[in-house]
Amino acid sequence: MADRPVPIAEKRLMDVKLGELGTWLGGRDFTPNGLISAIRKGHDRYYNKYINVKKGGIGGIAMLLVGYVAISYIWEYDHISKKCIFSYNFP
Amino acid sequence: MTLSFFDQFMSPTLLGIPLIALALTLPWVLFPKPSSRWLNNRVLTLQSWFINGFAQQIFQPINQEGHKWAALLTSLMIFLITLNMLGLLPYTFTPTTQLSMNMAFAVPLWLATVIIGMRNQPTHALAHLLPEGTPTPLIPILIMIETISLFIRPLALGVRLTANLTAGHLLIQLIATAALVLLPLMPTVAILTGALLLMLTLLEVAVAMIQAYVFVLLLSLYLQENV
């Protein structure tokens, strides 16, 4: 069964194919209202899929925390990569 | 060499945004809103249980007037405990290690309790400066001491939280460095140091929760005196 053709800019992020990513980003709404509504919709989708379920376990929050650690690492990469592990000044 | 141990307390920036901005907004994401369902999901149930139990516990000794502070103190407690616990994850930044932030919590709230006391019941509030049953010659000195202790309260609140968390993070980093350096040289000692590190991390988890609780408890005590 084929899906109905939907314009690329209006697809959900998980349905966008890698090659279409540029077109998708170009067509999105980057006004403050648009950004806030995008964040809110994303949060609602995540919440309703993983946390707001009948027998939710630790997985829903654990994924959020692991994502937070990963983003913190990316944030600090610049600062950490300049350190030499084999010197006394490492920490 | 000691200066580099304090690097973990400077929030690095990516594209001009400091990491503290992400660390401060994360607690908002982790706590879902109560819904209008009769039976909620597990996370929301646990959260409601914790919030209601905590509010009941803290506000039991305070009179009816003070219950207006329930939302403020409960949300402060949740915020502090989340910030402290999230800071124990690897690579994350703990905003409560910054003295500026803790003083920003402590001074306005303490000042609010003092002003409320002075405005609504000035005699009663001033009477706190002299404990019952002091011998007469000691009265002037004791009033000065109590005034000083009154003004040191916000400083103590802020510095207590900062110092506890900063010291904990520094200890973890020092002992982890020691374990890492000892590993190729004396593996047994390194394993013992690793066990020490494990116990220290458990202590840090406890300290994170206790310090947040102590902060809010002391504020509720100051409120109880004055409201």
PDB file of C-alpha atoms in Angstrom:
ATOM      1  CA  MET A   1       0.000   0.000   0.000  1.00  0.00           C
ATOM      2  CA  ALA A   2       1.459   3.345  -1.005  1.00  0.00           C
ATOM      3  CA  ASP A   3       1.324   6.406   1.268  1.00  0.00           C
ATOM      4  CA  ARG A   4      -0.471   9.462  -0.020  1.00  0.00           C
ATOM      5  CA  PRO A   5       1.983  12.048  -1.396  1.00  0.00           C
ATOM      6  CA  VAL A   6       2.653  14.702   1.248  1.00  0.00           C
ATOM      7  CA  PRO A   7       4.728  17.860   0.622  1.00  0.00           C
ATOM      8  CA  ILE A   8       8.220  17.362   2.056  1.00  0.00           C
ATOM      9  CA  ALA A   9       8.181  20.381   4.353  1.00  0.00           C
ATOM     10  CA  GLU A  10       5.096  19.137   6.163  1.00  0.00           C
ATOM     11  CA  LYS A  11       6.304  15.612   6.899  1.00  0.00           C
ATOM     12  CA  ARG A  12       7.200  14.522  10.396  1.00  0.00           C
ATOM     13  CA  LEU A  13      10.931  14.385  11.093  1.00  0.00           C
ATOM     14  CA  MET A  14      11.027  10.623  11.417  1.00  0.00           C
ATOM     15  CA  ASP A  15       9.386  10.214   8.003  1.00  0.00           C
ATOM     16  CA  VAL A  16      11.820  12.462   6.148  1.00  0.00           C
ATOM     17  CA  LYS A  17      14.412  10.565   4.147  1.00  0.00           C
ATOM     18  CA  LEU A  18      18.053  11.570   4.509  1.00  0.00           C
ATOM     19  CA  GLY A  19      18.279  13.039   1.023  1.00  0.00           C
ATOM     20  CA  GLU A  20      15.249  15.234   1.648  1.00  0.00           C
ATOM     21  CA  LEU A  21      16.613  16.680   4.881  1.00  0.00           C
ATOM     22  CA  GLY A  22      17.845  19.900   3.280  1.00  0.00           C
ATOM     23  CA  THR A  23      14.466  20.610   1.652  1.00  0.00           C
ATOM     24  CA  TRP A  24      12.702  19.823   4.910  1.00  0.00           C
ATOM     25  CA  LEU A  25      14.871  22.226   6.916  1.00  0.00           C
ATOM     26  CA  GLY A  26      14.411  24.936   4.319  1.00  0.00           C
ATOM     27  CA  GLY A  27      10.636  24.742   4.484  1.00  0.00           C
ATOM     28  CA  ARG A  28      10.257  24.838   8.269  1.00  0.00           C
ATOM     29  CA  ASP A  29       8.891  27.748  10.262  1.00  0.00           C
ATOM     30  CA  PHE A  30      11.757  29.407  12.149  1.00  0.00           C
ATOM     31  CA  THR A  31       9.831  32.226  13.812  1.00  0.00           C
ATOM     32  CA  PRO A  32       9.883  32.130  17.643  1.00  0.00           C
ATOM     33  CA  ASN A  33       6.286  30.920  17.706  1.00  0.00           C
ATOM     34  CA  GLY A  34       7.101  28.254  15.162  1.00  0.00           C
ATOM     35  CA  LEU A  35      10.148  27.104  17.128  1.00  0.00           C
ATOM     36  CA  ILE A  36       8.248  26.949  20.386  1.00  0.00           C
ATOM     37  CA  SER A  37       5.368  25.045  18.830  1.00  0.00           C
ATOM     38  CA  ALA A  38       7.830  22.640  17.205  1.00  0.00           C
ATOM     39  CA  ILE A  39       9.519  21.977  20.556  1.00  0.00           C
ATOM     40  CA  ARG A  40       6.161  21.540  22.243  1.00  0.00           C
ATOM     41  CA  LYS A  41       4.898  19.114  19.596  1.00  0.00           C
ATOM     42  CA  GLY A  42       8.110  17.119  19.747  1.00  0.00           C
ATOM     43  CA  HIS A  43       7.916  16.959  23.527  1.00  0.00           C
ATOM     44  CA  ASP A  44       4.258  15.876  23.435  1.00  0.00           C
ATOM     45  CA  ARG A  45       5.043  13.129  20.914  1.00  0.00           C
ATOM     46  CA  TYR A  46       7.937  11.835  23.021  1.00  0.00           C
ATOM     47  CA  TYR A  47       5.919  12.023  26.235  1.00  0.00           C
ATOM     48  CA  ASN A  48       2.897  10.248  24.823  1.00  0.00           C
ATOM     49  CA  LYS A  49       4.962   7.527  23.228  1.00  0.00           C
ATOM     50  CA  TYR A  50       7.357   6.658  26.042  1.00  0.00           C
ATOM     51  CA  ILE A  51       6.193   8.071  29.358  1.00  0.00           C
ATOM     52  CA  ASN A  52       2.418   8.444  29.297  1.00  0.00           C
ATOM     53  CA  VAL A  53       1.839   4.702  28.897  1.00  0.00           C
ATOM     54  CA  LYS A  54       0.135   2.175  31.121  1.00  0.00           C
ATOM     55  CA  LYS A  55       3.225   0.315  32.263  1.00  0.00           C
ATOM     56  CA  GLY A  56       6.015   2.751  31.567  1.00  0.00           C
ATOM     57  CA  GLY A  57       9.359   1.807  33.022  1.00  0.00           C
ATOM     58  CA  ILE A  58      12.601   3.610  33.525  1.00  0.00           C
ATOM     59  CA  GLY A  59      13.294   3.624  29.774  1.00  0.00           C
ATOM     60  CA  GLY A  60      11.406   6.800  28.969  1.00  0.00           C
ATOM     61  CA  ILE A  61      13.353   9.009  31.338  1.00  0.00           C
ATOM     62  CA  ALA A  62      16.597   7.076  30.891  1.00  0.00           C
ATOM     63  CA  MET A  63      16.622   7.887  27.167  1.00  0.00           C
ATOM     64  CA  LEU A  64      16.177  11.577  27.971  1.00  0.00           C
ATOM     65  CA  LEU A  65      19.055  11.509  30.452  1.00  0.00           C
ATOM     66  CA  VAL A  66      21.375   9.658  28.091  1.00  0.00           C
ATOM     67  CA  GLY A  67      20.536  12.219  25.414  1.00  0.00           C
ATOM     68  CA  TYR A  68      21.333  14.967  27.922  1.00  0.00           C
ATOM     69  CA  VAL A  69      24.727  13.409  28.712  1.00  0.00           C
ATOM     70  CA  ALA A  70      25.454  13.082  24.979  1.00  0.00           C
ATOM     71  CA  ILE A  71      24.541  16.725  24.315  1.00  0.00           C
ATOM     72  CA  SER A  72      26.646  17.854  27.277  1.00  0.00           C
ATOM     73  CA  TYR A  73      29.594  15.928  25.868  1.00  0.00           C
ATOM     74  CA  ILE A  74      29.160  17.580  22.483  1.00  0.00           C
ATOM     75  CA  TRP A  75      28.933  20.949  24.213  1.00  0.00           C
ATOM     76  CA  GLU A  76      32.172  20.333  26.079  1.00  0.00           C
ATOM     77  CA  TYR A  77      34.070  18.573  23.315  1.00  0.00           C
ATOM     78  CA  ASP A  78      35.960  21.667  22.299  1.00  0.00           C
ATOM     79  CA  HIS A  79      37.178  22.245  25.825  1.00  0.00           C
ATOM     80  CA  ILE A  80      37.984  18.620  26.642  1.00  0.00           C
ATOM     81  CA  SER A  81      39.715  17.742  23.365  1.00  0.00           C
ATOM     82  CA  LYS A  82      42.477  20.238  24.096  1.00  0.00           C
ATOM     83  CA  LYS A  83      43.591  18.347  27.202  1.00  0.00           C
ATOM     84  CA  CYS A  84      46.415  15.802  27.144  1.00  0.00           C
ATOM     85  CA  ILE A  85      45.586  12.600  29.033  1.00  0.00           C
ATOM     86  CA  PHE A  86      49.237  11.845  29.693  1.00  0.00           C
ATOM     87  CA  SER A  87      50.098  15.064  31.538  1.00  0.00           C
ATOM     88  CA  TYR A  88      49.761  15.859  35.220  1.00  0.00           C
ATOM     89  CA  ASN A  89      47.425  18.691  34.248  1.00  0.00           C
ATOM     90  CA  PHE A  90      44.785  16.383  32.792  1.00  0.00           C
ATOM     91  CA  PRO A  91      41.830  17.118  35.132  1.00  0.00           C
TER      92      PRO A  91
ATOM     93  CA  MET B   1      47.927  22.055  38.644  1.00  0.00           C
ATOM     94  CA  THR B   2      45.201  22.819  41.173  1.00  0.00           C
ATOM     95  CA  LEU B   3      43.689  25.424  38.877  1.00  0.00           C
ATOM     96  CA  SER B   4      42.762  22.817  36.263  1.00  0.00           C
ATOM     97  CA  PHE B   5      40.632  20.909  38.777  1.00  0.00           C
ATOM     98  CA  PHE B   6      38.257  23.854  38.838  1.00  0.00           C
ATOM     99  CA  ASP B   7      37.671  23.741  35.095  1.00  0.00           C
ATOM    100  CA  GLN B   8      34.556  21.666  35.619  1.00  0.00           C
ATOM    101  CA  PHE B   9      32.855  24.641  37.274  1.00  0.00           C
ATOM    102  CA  MET B  10      33.134  26.948  34.278  1.00  0.00           C
ATOM    103  CA  SER B  11      30.330  26.315  31.832  1.00  0.00           C
ATOM    104  CA  PRO B  12      31.772  25.963  28.330  1.00  0.00           C
ATOM    105  CA  THR B  13      29.993  27.640  25.437  1.00  0.00           C
ATOM    106  CA  LEU B  14      28.877  26.163  22.118  1.00  0.00           C
ATOM    107  CA  LEU B  15      27.843  28.671  19.461  1.00  0.00           C
ATOM    108  CA  GLY B  16      27.888  31.306  22.192  1.00  0.00           C
ATOM    109  CA  ILE B  17      25.411  29.531  24.468  1.00  0.00           C
ATOM    110  CA  PRO B  18      26.819  28.391  27.818  1.00  0.00           C
ATOM    111  CA  LEU B  19      26.056  24.893  29.020  1.00  0.00           C
ATOM    112  CA  ILE B  20      24.388  26.316  32.102  1.00  0.00           C
ATOM    113  CA  ALA B  21      21.457  27.367  29.914  1.00  0.00           C
ATOM    114  CA  LEU B  22      20.802  23.736  28.978  1.00  0.00           C
ATOM    115  CA  ALA B  23      21.340  22.566  32.556  1.00  0.00           C
ATOM    116  CA  LEU B  24      18.815  25.056  33.887  1.00  0.00           C
ATOM    117  CA  THR B  25      16.090  24.243  31.357  1.00  0.00           C
ATOM    118  CA  LEU B  26      16.323  20.466  31.663  1.00  0.00           C
ATOM    119  CA  PRO B  27      14.344  20.132  34.953  1.00  0.00           C
ATOM    120  CA  TRP B  28      11.344  21.675  33.190  1.00  0.00           C
ATOM    121  CA  VAL B  29      11.362  18.845  30.665  1.00  0.00           C
ATOM    122  CA  LEU B  30      11.638  16.062  33.201  1.00  0.00           C
ATOM    123  CA  PHE B  31       8.465  16.747  35.162  1.00  0.00           C
ATOM    124  CA  PRO B  32       5.171  16.204  33.326  1.00  0.00           C
ATOM    125  CA  LYS B  33       2.070  18.282  34.031  1.00  0.00           C
ATOM    126  CA  PRO B  34      -0.689  16.648  36.058  1.00  0.00           C
ATOM    127  CA  SER B  35      -3.433  15.533  33.685  1.00  0.00           C
ATOM    128  CA  SER B  36      -7.166  15.423  34.233  1.00  0.00           C
ATOM    129  CA  ARG B  37      -7.270  11.633  34.153  1.00  0.00           C
ATOM    130  CA  TRP B  38      -8.403   9.658  37.136  1.00  0.00           C
ATOM    131  CA  LEU B  39      -5.473   7.241  36.897  1.00  0.00           C
ATOM    132  CA  ASN B  40      -2.204   8.689  35.644  1.00  0.00           C
ATOM    133  CA  ASN B  41       0.939   7.091  34.310  1.00  0.00           C
ATOM    134  CA  ARG B  42       3.624   5.888  36.697  1.00  0.00           C
ATOM    135  CA  VAL B  43       5.946   8.863  36.403  1.00  0.00           C
ATOM    136  CA  LEU B  44       3.161  11.321  37.107  1.00  0.00           C
ATOM    137  CA  THR B  45       1.871   9.241  40.026  1.00  0.00           C
ATOM    138  CA  LEU B  46       5.285   9.082  41.656  1.00  0.00           C
ATOM    139  CA  GLN B  47       5.798  12.785  41.107  1.00  0.00           C
ATOM    140  CA  SER B  48       2.418  13.714  42.623  1.00  0.00           C
ATOM    141  CA  TRP B  49       3.044  11.404  45.563  1.00  0.00           C
ATOM    142  CA  PHE B  50       6.402  13.021  46.218  1.00  0.00           C
ATOM    143  CA  ILE B  51       5.149  16.604  45.868  1.00  0.00           C
ATOM    144  CA  ASN B  52       2.097  16.111  48.064  1.00  0.00           C
ATOM    145  CA  GLY B  53       4.029  14.221  50.731  1.00  0.00           C
ATOM    146  CA  PHE B  54       6.777  16.794  50.791  1.00  0.00           C
ATOM    147  CA  ALA B  55       4.429  19.779  50.983  1.00  0.00           C
ATOM    148  CA  GLN B  56       2.475  18.154  53.797  1.00  0.00           C
ATOM    149  CA  GLN B  57       5.666  17.366  55.714  1.00  0.00           C
ATOM    150  CA  ILE B  58       7.186  20.820  55.416  1.00  0.00           C
ATOM    151  CA  PHE B  59       4.061  22.846  56.081  1.00  0.00           C
ATOM    152  CA  GLN B  60       2.715  20.894  59.023  1.00  0.00           C
ATOM    153  CA  PRO B  61       4.293  23.113  61.703  1.00  0.00           C
ATOM    154  CA  ILE B  62       3.484  26.368  59.916  1.00  0.00           C
ATOM    155  CA  ASN B  63       0.228  28.225  60.522  1.00  0.00           C
ATOM    156  CA  GLN B  64      -2.401  28.911  57.880  1.00  0.00           C
ATOM    157  CA  GLU B  65      -0.853  32.198  56.726  1.00  0.00           C
ATOM    158  CA  GLY B  66       2.375  30.470  55.809  1.00  0.00           C
ATOM    159  CA  HIS B  67       0.677  27.981  53.529  1.00  0.00           C
ATOM    160  CA  LYS B  68       0.733  30.602  50.807  1.00  0.00           C
ATOM    161  CA  TRP B  69       4.394  29.716  50.434  1.00  0.00           C
ATOM    162  CA  ALA B  70       3.642  26.079  49.619  1.00  0.00           C
ATOM    163  CA  ALA B  71       3.974  26.355  45.839  1.00  0.00           C
ATOM    164  CA  LEU B  72       7.164  28.390  46.052  1.00  0.00           C
ATOM    165  CA  LEU B  73       9.016  26.182  48.513  1.00  0.00           C
ATOM    166  CA  THR B  74       7.899  22.921  46.919  1.00  0.00           C
ATOM    167  CA  SER B  75       8.945  24.005  43.450  1.00  0.00           C
ATOM    168  CA  LEU B  76      12.244  25.262  44.860  1.00  0.00           C
ATOM    169  CA  MET B  77      12.852  21.882  46.452  1.00  0.00           C
ATOM    170  CA  ILE B  78      12.080  20.010  43.231  1.00  0.00           C
ATOM    171  CA  PHE B  79      14.320  22.326  41.230  1.00  0.00           C
ATOM    172  CA  LEU B  80      17.270  22.042  43.623  1.00  0.00           C
ATOM    173  CA  ILE B  81      17.051  18.296  44.018  1.00  0.00           C
ATOM    174  CA  THR B  82      16.862  17.815  40.240  1.00  0.00           C
ATOM    175  CA  LEU B  83      19.787  20.139  39.569  1.00  0.00           C
ATOM    176  CA  ASN B  84      21.910  18.411  42.195  1.00  0.00           C
ATOM    177  CA  MET B  85      21.141  14.901  41.012  1.00  0.00           C
ATOM    178  CA  LEU B  86      21.581  15.731  37.327  1.00  0.00           C
ATOM    179  CA  GLY B  87      24.993  17.162  38.127  1.00  0.00           C
ATOM    180  CA  LEU B  88      26.195  13.716  39.099  1.00  0.00           C
ATOM    181  CA  LEU B  89      25.816  12.412  35.538  1.00  0.00           C
ATOM    182  CA  PRO B  90      29.017  12.396  33.469  1.00  0.00           C
ATOM    183  CA  TYR B  91      29.921  15.517  31.473  1.00  0.00           C
ATOM    184  CA  THR B  92      27.019  17.519  32.893  1.00  0.00           C
ATOM    185  CA  PHE B  93      27.179  20.916  34.514  1.00  0.00           C
ATOM    186  CA  THR B  94      25.756  21.638  37.975  1.00  0.00           C
ATOM    187  CA  PRO B  95      24.403  25.162  38.229  1.00  0.00           C
ATOM    188  CA  THR B  96      24.151  24.956  42.018  1.00  0.00           C
ATOM    189  CA  THR B  97      27.940  24.974  42.305  1.00  0.00           C
ATOM    190  CA  GLN B  98      27.831  28.640  41.353  1.00  0.00           C
ATOM    191  CA  LEU B  99      27.653  30.826  44.457  1.00  0.00           C
ATOM    192  CA  SER B 100      25.865  33.549  42.510  1.00  0.00           C
ATOM    193  CA  MET B 101      22.930  31.291  41.806  1.00  0.00           C
ATOM    194  CA  ASN B 102      22.578  30.002  45.345  1.00  0.00           C
ATOM    195  CA  MET B 103      22.736  33.494  46.778  1.00  0.00           C
ATOM    196  CA  ALA B 104      20.079  34.499  44.250  1.00  0.00           C
ATOM    197  CA  PHE B 105      17.856  31.826  45.784  1.00  0.00           C
ATOM    198  CA  ALA B 106      18.737  32.474  49.406  1.00  0.00           C
ATOM    199  CA  VAL B 107      18.797  36.277  49.798  1.00  0.00           C
ATOM    200  CA  PRO B 108      15.384  37.220  48.329  1.00  0.00           C
ATOM    201  CA  LEU B 109      13.557  34.431  50.132  1.00  0.00           C
ATOM    202  CA  TRP B 110      15.218  35.139  53.489  1.00  0.00           C
ATOM    203  CA  LEU B 111      14.631  38.874  53.059  1.00  0.00           C
ATOM    204  CA  ALA B 112      10.977  38.170  52.268  1.00  0.00           C
ATOM    205  CA  THR B 113      10.549  36.266  55.537  1.00  0.00           C
ATOM    206  CA  VAL B 114      12.208  39.061  57.531  1.00  0.00           C
ATOM    207  CA  ILE B 115      10.125  41.780  55.899  1.00  0.00           C
ATOM    208  CA  ILE B 116       6.922  39.818  56.429  1.00  0.00           C
ATOM    209  CA  GLY B 117       7.782  39.413  60.090  1.00  0.00           C
ATOM    210  CA  MET B 118       8.667  43.074  60.556  1.00  0.00           C
ATOM    211  CA  ARG B 119       5.562  44.263  58.775  1.00  0.00           C
ATOM    212  CA  ASN B 120       2.893  42.030  60.268  1.00  0.00           C
ATOM    213  CA  GLN B 121       4.126  41.472  63.794  1.00  0.00           C
ATOM    214  CA  PRO B 122       7.169  43.696  64.493  1.00  0.00           C
ATOM    215  CA  THR B 123       7.247  43.111  68.255  1.00  0.00           C
ATOM    216  CA  HIS B 124       7.137  39.350  67.856  1.00  0.00           C
ATOM    217  CA  ALA B 125       9.794  39.425  65.160  1.00  0.00           C
ATOM    218  CA  LEU B 126      12.114  41.589  67.247  1.00  0.00           C
ATOM    219  CA  ALA B 127      11.507  39.385  70.262  1.00  0.00           C
ATOM    220  CA  HIS B 128      13.341  36.590  68.473  1.00  0.00           C
ATOM    221  CA  LEU B 129      16.525  38.540  69.041  1.00  0.00           C
ATOM    222  CA  LEU B 130      16.457  37.746  72.762  1.00  0.00           C
ATOM    223  CA  PRO B 131      16.010  34.132  73.912  1.00  0.00           C
ATOM    224  CA  GLU B 132      13.884  33.543  76.986  1.00  0.00           C
ATOM    225  CA  GLY B 133      15.587  33.338  80.348  1.00  0.00           C
ATOM    226  CA  THR B 134      18.826  35.199  79.622  1.00  0.00           C
ATOM    227  CA  PRO B 135      20.504  36.813  82.630  1.00  0.00           C
ATOM    228  CA  THR B 136      20.128  40.622  82.566  1.00  0.00           C
ATOM    229  CA  PRO B 137      23.837  41.593  82.218  1.00  0.00           C
ATOM    230  CA  LEU B 138      24.093  39.483  79.088  1.00  0.00           C
ATOM    231  CA  ILE B 139      21.196  41.124  77.246  1.00  0.00           C
ATOM    232  CA  PRO B 140      23.082  43.768  75.173  1.00  0.00           C
ATOM    233  CA  ILE B 141      25.707  41.332  73.980  1.00  0.00           C
ATOM    234  CA  LEU B 142      23.161  38.681  73.163  1.00  0.00           C
ATOM    235  CA  ILE B 143      21.064  41.055  71.101  1.00  0.00           C
ATOM    236  CA  MET B 144      24.116  41.974  69.040  1.00  0.00           C
ATOM    237  CA  ILE B 145      25.000  38.319  68.575  1.00  0.00           C
ATOM    238  CA  GLU B 146      21.469  37.415  67.521  1.00  0.00           C
ATOM    239  CA  THR B 147      21.350  40.305  65.050  1.00  0.00           C
ATOM    240  CA  ILE B 148      24.596  39.173  63.498  1.00  0.00           C
ATOM    241  CA  SER B 149      23.274  35.625  63.284  1.00  0.00           C
ATOM    242  CA  LEU B 150      20.118  36.918  61.641  1.00  0.00           C
ATOM    243  CA  PHE B 151      22.066  38.691  58.929  1.00  0.00           C
ATOM    244  CA  ILE B 152      24.409  35.796  58.360  1.00  0.00           C
ATOM    245  CA  ARG B 153      21.529  33.437  57.538  1.00  0.00           C
ATOM    246  CA  PRO B 154      21.302  34.102  53.773  1.00  0.00           C
ATOM    247  CA  LEU B 155      25.061  33.887  53.472  1.00  0.00           C
ATOM    248  CA  ALA B 156      25.054  30.570  55.319  1.00  0.00           C
ATOM    249  CA  LEU B 157      22.231  29.192  53.181  1.00  0.00           C
ATOM    250  CA  GLY B 158      23.934  30.048  49.916  1.00  0.00           C
ATOM    251  CA  VAL B 159      27.433  29.076  50.914  1.00  0.00           C
ATOM    252  CA  ARG B 160      26.313  25.790  52.491  1.00  0.00           C
ATOM    253  CA  LEU B 161      24.761  24.564  49.267  1.00  0.00           C
ATOM    254  CA  THR B 162      27.627  25.792  47.090  1.00  0.00           C
ATOM    255  CA  ALA B 163      30.371  24.429  49.299  1.00  0.00           C
ATOM    256  CA  ASN B 164      28.815  21.004  49.741  1.00  0.00           C
ATOM    257  CA  LEU B 165      28.268  20.438  46.055  1.00  0.00           C
ATOM    258  CA  THR B 166      31.573  21.928  44.924  1.00  0.00           C
ATOM    259  CA  ALA B 167      33.513  19.893  47.487  1.00  0.00           C
ATOM    260  CA  GLY B 168      31.716  16.730  46.438  1.00  0.00           C
ATOM    261  CA  HIS B 169      32.444  17.224  42.765  1.00  0.00           C
ATOM    262  CA  LEU B 170      36.077  18.069  43.449  1.00  0.00           C
ATOM    263  CA  LEU B 171      36.526  14.973  45.612  1.00  0.00           C
ATOM    264  CA  ILE B 172      35.046  12.761  42.936  1.00  0.00           C
ATOM    265  CA  GLN B 173      37.380  14.222  40.348  1.00  0.00           C
ATOM    266  CA  LEU B 174      40.463  13.920  42.580  1.00  0.00           C
ATOM    267  CA  ILE B 175      39.818  10.319  43.555  1.00  0.00           C
ATOM    268  CA  ALA B 176      38.953   9.342  39.994  1.00  0.00           C
ATOM    269  CA  THR B 177      42.219  10.884  38.788  1.00  0.00           C
ATOM    270  CA  ALA B 178      44.106   9.011  41.483  1.00  0.00           C
ATOM    271  CA  ALA B 179      42.497   5.703  40.509  1.00  0.00           C
ATOM    272  CA  LEU B 180      43.255   6.303  36.837  1.00  0.00           C
ATOM    273  CA  VAL B 181      46.901   7.212  37.469  1.00  0.00           C
ATOM    274  CA  LEU B 182      47.467   4.272  39.818  1.00  0.00           C
ATOM    275  CA  LEU B 183      46.011   1.679  37.462  1.00  0.00           C
ATOM    276  CA  PRO B 184      49.192   0.887  35.486  1.00  0.00           C
ATOM    277  CA  LEU B 185      51.418   1.168  38.565  1.00  0.00           C
ATOM    278  CA  MET B 186      49.674  -0.635  41.445  1.00  0.00           C
ATOM    279  CA  PRO B 187      46.438  -2.305  40.266  1.00  0.00           C
ATOM    280  CA  THR B 188      45.371  -3.454  43.747  1.00  0.00           C
ATOM    281  CA  VAL B 189      45.548   0.036  45.157  1.00  0.00           C
ATOM    282  CA  ALA B 190      43.719   1.281  42.085  1.00  0.00           C
ATOM    283  CA  ILE B 191      40.896  -1.177  42.724  1.00  0.00           C
ATOM    284  CA  LEU B 192      40.660  -0.068  46.344  1.00  0.00           C
ATOM    285  CA  THR B 193      40.553   3.522  45.187  1.00  0.00           C
ATOM    286  CA  GLY B 194      37.821   2.530  42.769  1.00  0.00           C
ATOM    287  CA  ALA B 195      35.801   1.067  45.620  1.00  0.00           C
ATOM    288  CA  LEU B 196      36.305   4.309  47.537  1.00  0.00           C
ATOM    289  CA  LEU B 197      35.092   6.189  44.492  1.00  0.00           C
ATOM    290  CA  LEU B 198      31.943   4.075  44.363  1.00  0.00           C
ATOM    291  CA  MET B 199      31.149   4.781  48.006  1.00  0.00           C
ATOM    292  CA  LEU B 200      31.882   8.456  47.506  1.00  0.00           C
ATOM    293  CA  THR B 201      29.470   8.602  44.587  1.00  0.00           C
ATOM    294  CA  LEU B 202      26.739   7.082  46.733  1.00  0.00           C
ATOM    295  CA  LEU B 203      27.518   9.679  49.383  1.00  0.00           C
ATOM    296  CA  GLU B 204      27.279  12.396  46.772  1.00  0.00           C
ATOM    297  CA  VAL B 205      23.839  11.194  45.735  1.00  0.00           C
ATOM    298  CA  ALA B 206      22.735  11.402  49.355  1.00  0.00           C
ATOM    299  CA  VAL B 207      24.346  14.813  49.826  1.00  0.00           C
ATOM    300  CA  ALA B 208      22.630  16.129  46.725  1.00  0.00           C
ATOM    301  CA  MET B 209      19.229  15.247  48.112  1.00  0.00           C
ATOM    302  CA  ILE B 210      19.958  16.251  51.681  1.00  0.00           C
ATOM    303  CA  GLN B 211      21.377  19.658  50.844  1.00  0.00           C
ATOM    304  CA  ALA B 212      18.352  20.610  48.794  1.00  0.00           C
ATOM    305  CA  TYR B 213      16.106  19.456  51.628  1.00  0.00           C
ATOM    306  CA  VAL B 214      18.082  21.367  54.250  1.00  0.00           C
ATOM    307  CA  PHE B 215      17.907  24.550  52.194  1.00  0.00           C
ATOM    308  CA  VAL B 216      14.147  24.432  51.934  1.00  0.00           C
ATOM    309  CA  LEU B 217      13.696  23.252  55.515  1.00  0.00           C
ATOM    310  CA  LEU B 218      15.647  26.182  56.916  1.00  0.00           C
ATOM    311  CA  LEU B 219      13.666  28.595  54.803  1.00  0.00           C
ATOM    312  CA  SER B 220      10.449  27.081  56.128  1.00  0.00           C
ATOM    313  CA  LEU B 221      11.781  27.496  59.681  1.00  0.00           C
ATOM    314  CA  TYR B 222      12.559  31.143  59.061  1.00  0.00           C
ATOM    315  CA  LEU B 223       9.061  31.487  57.666  1.00  0.00           C
ATOM    316  CA  GLN B 224       7.568  29.819  60.718  1.00  0.00           C
ATOM    317  CA  GLU B 225       9.251  32.324  62.996  1.00  0.00           C
ATOM    318  CA  ASN B 226       8.012  35.307  61.090  1.00  0.00           C
ATOM    319  CA  VAL B 227       4.685  34.635  59.461  1.00  0.00           C
TER     320      VAL B 227
END
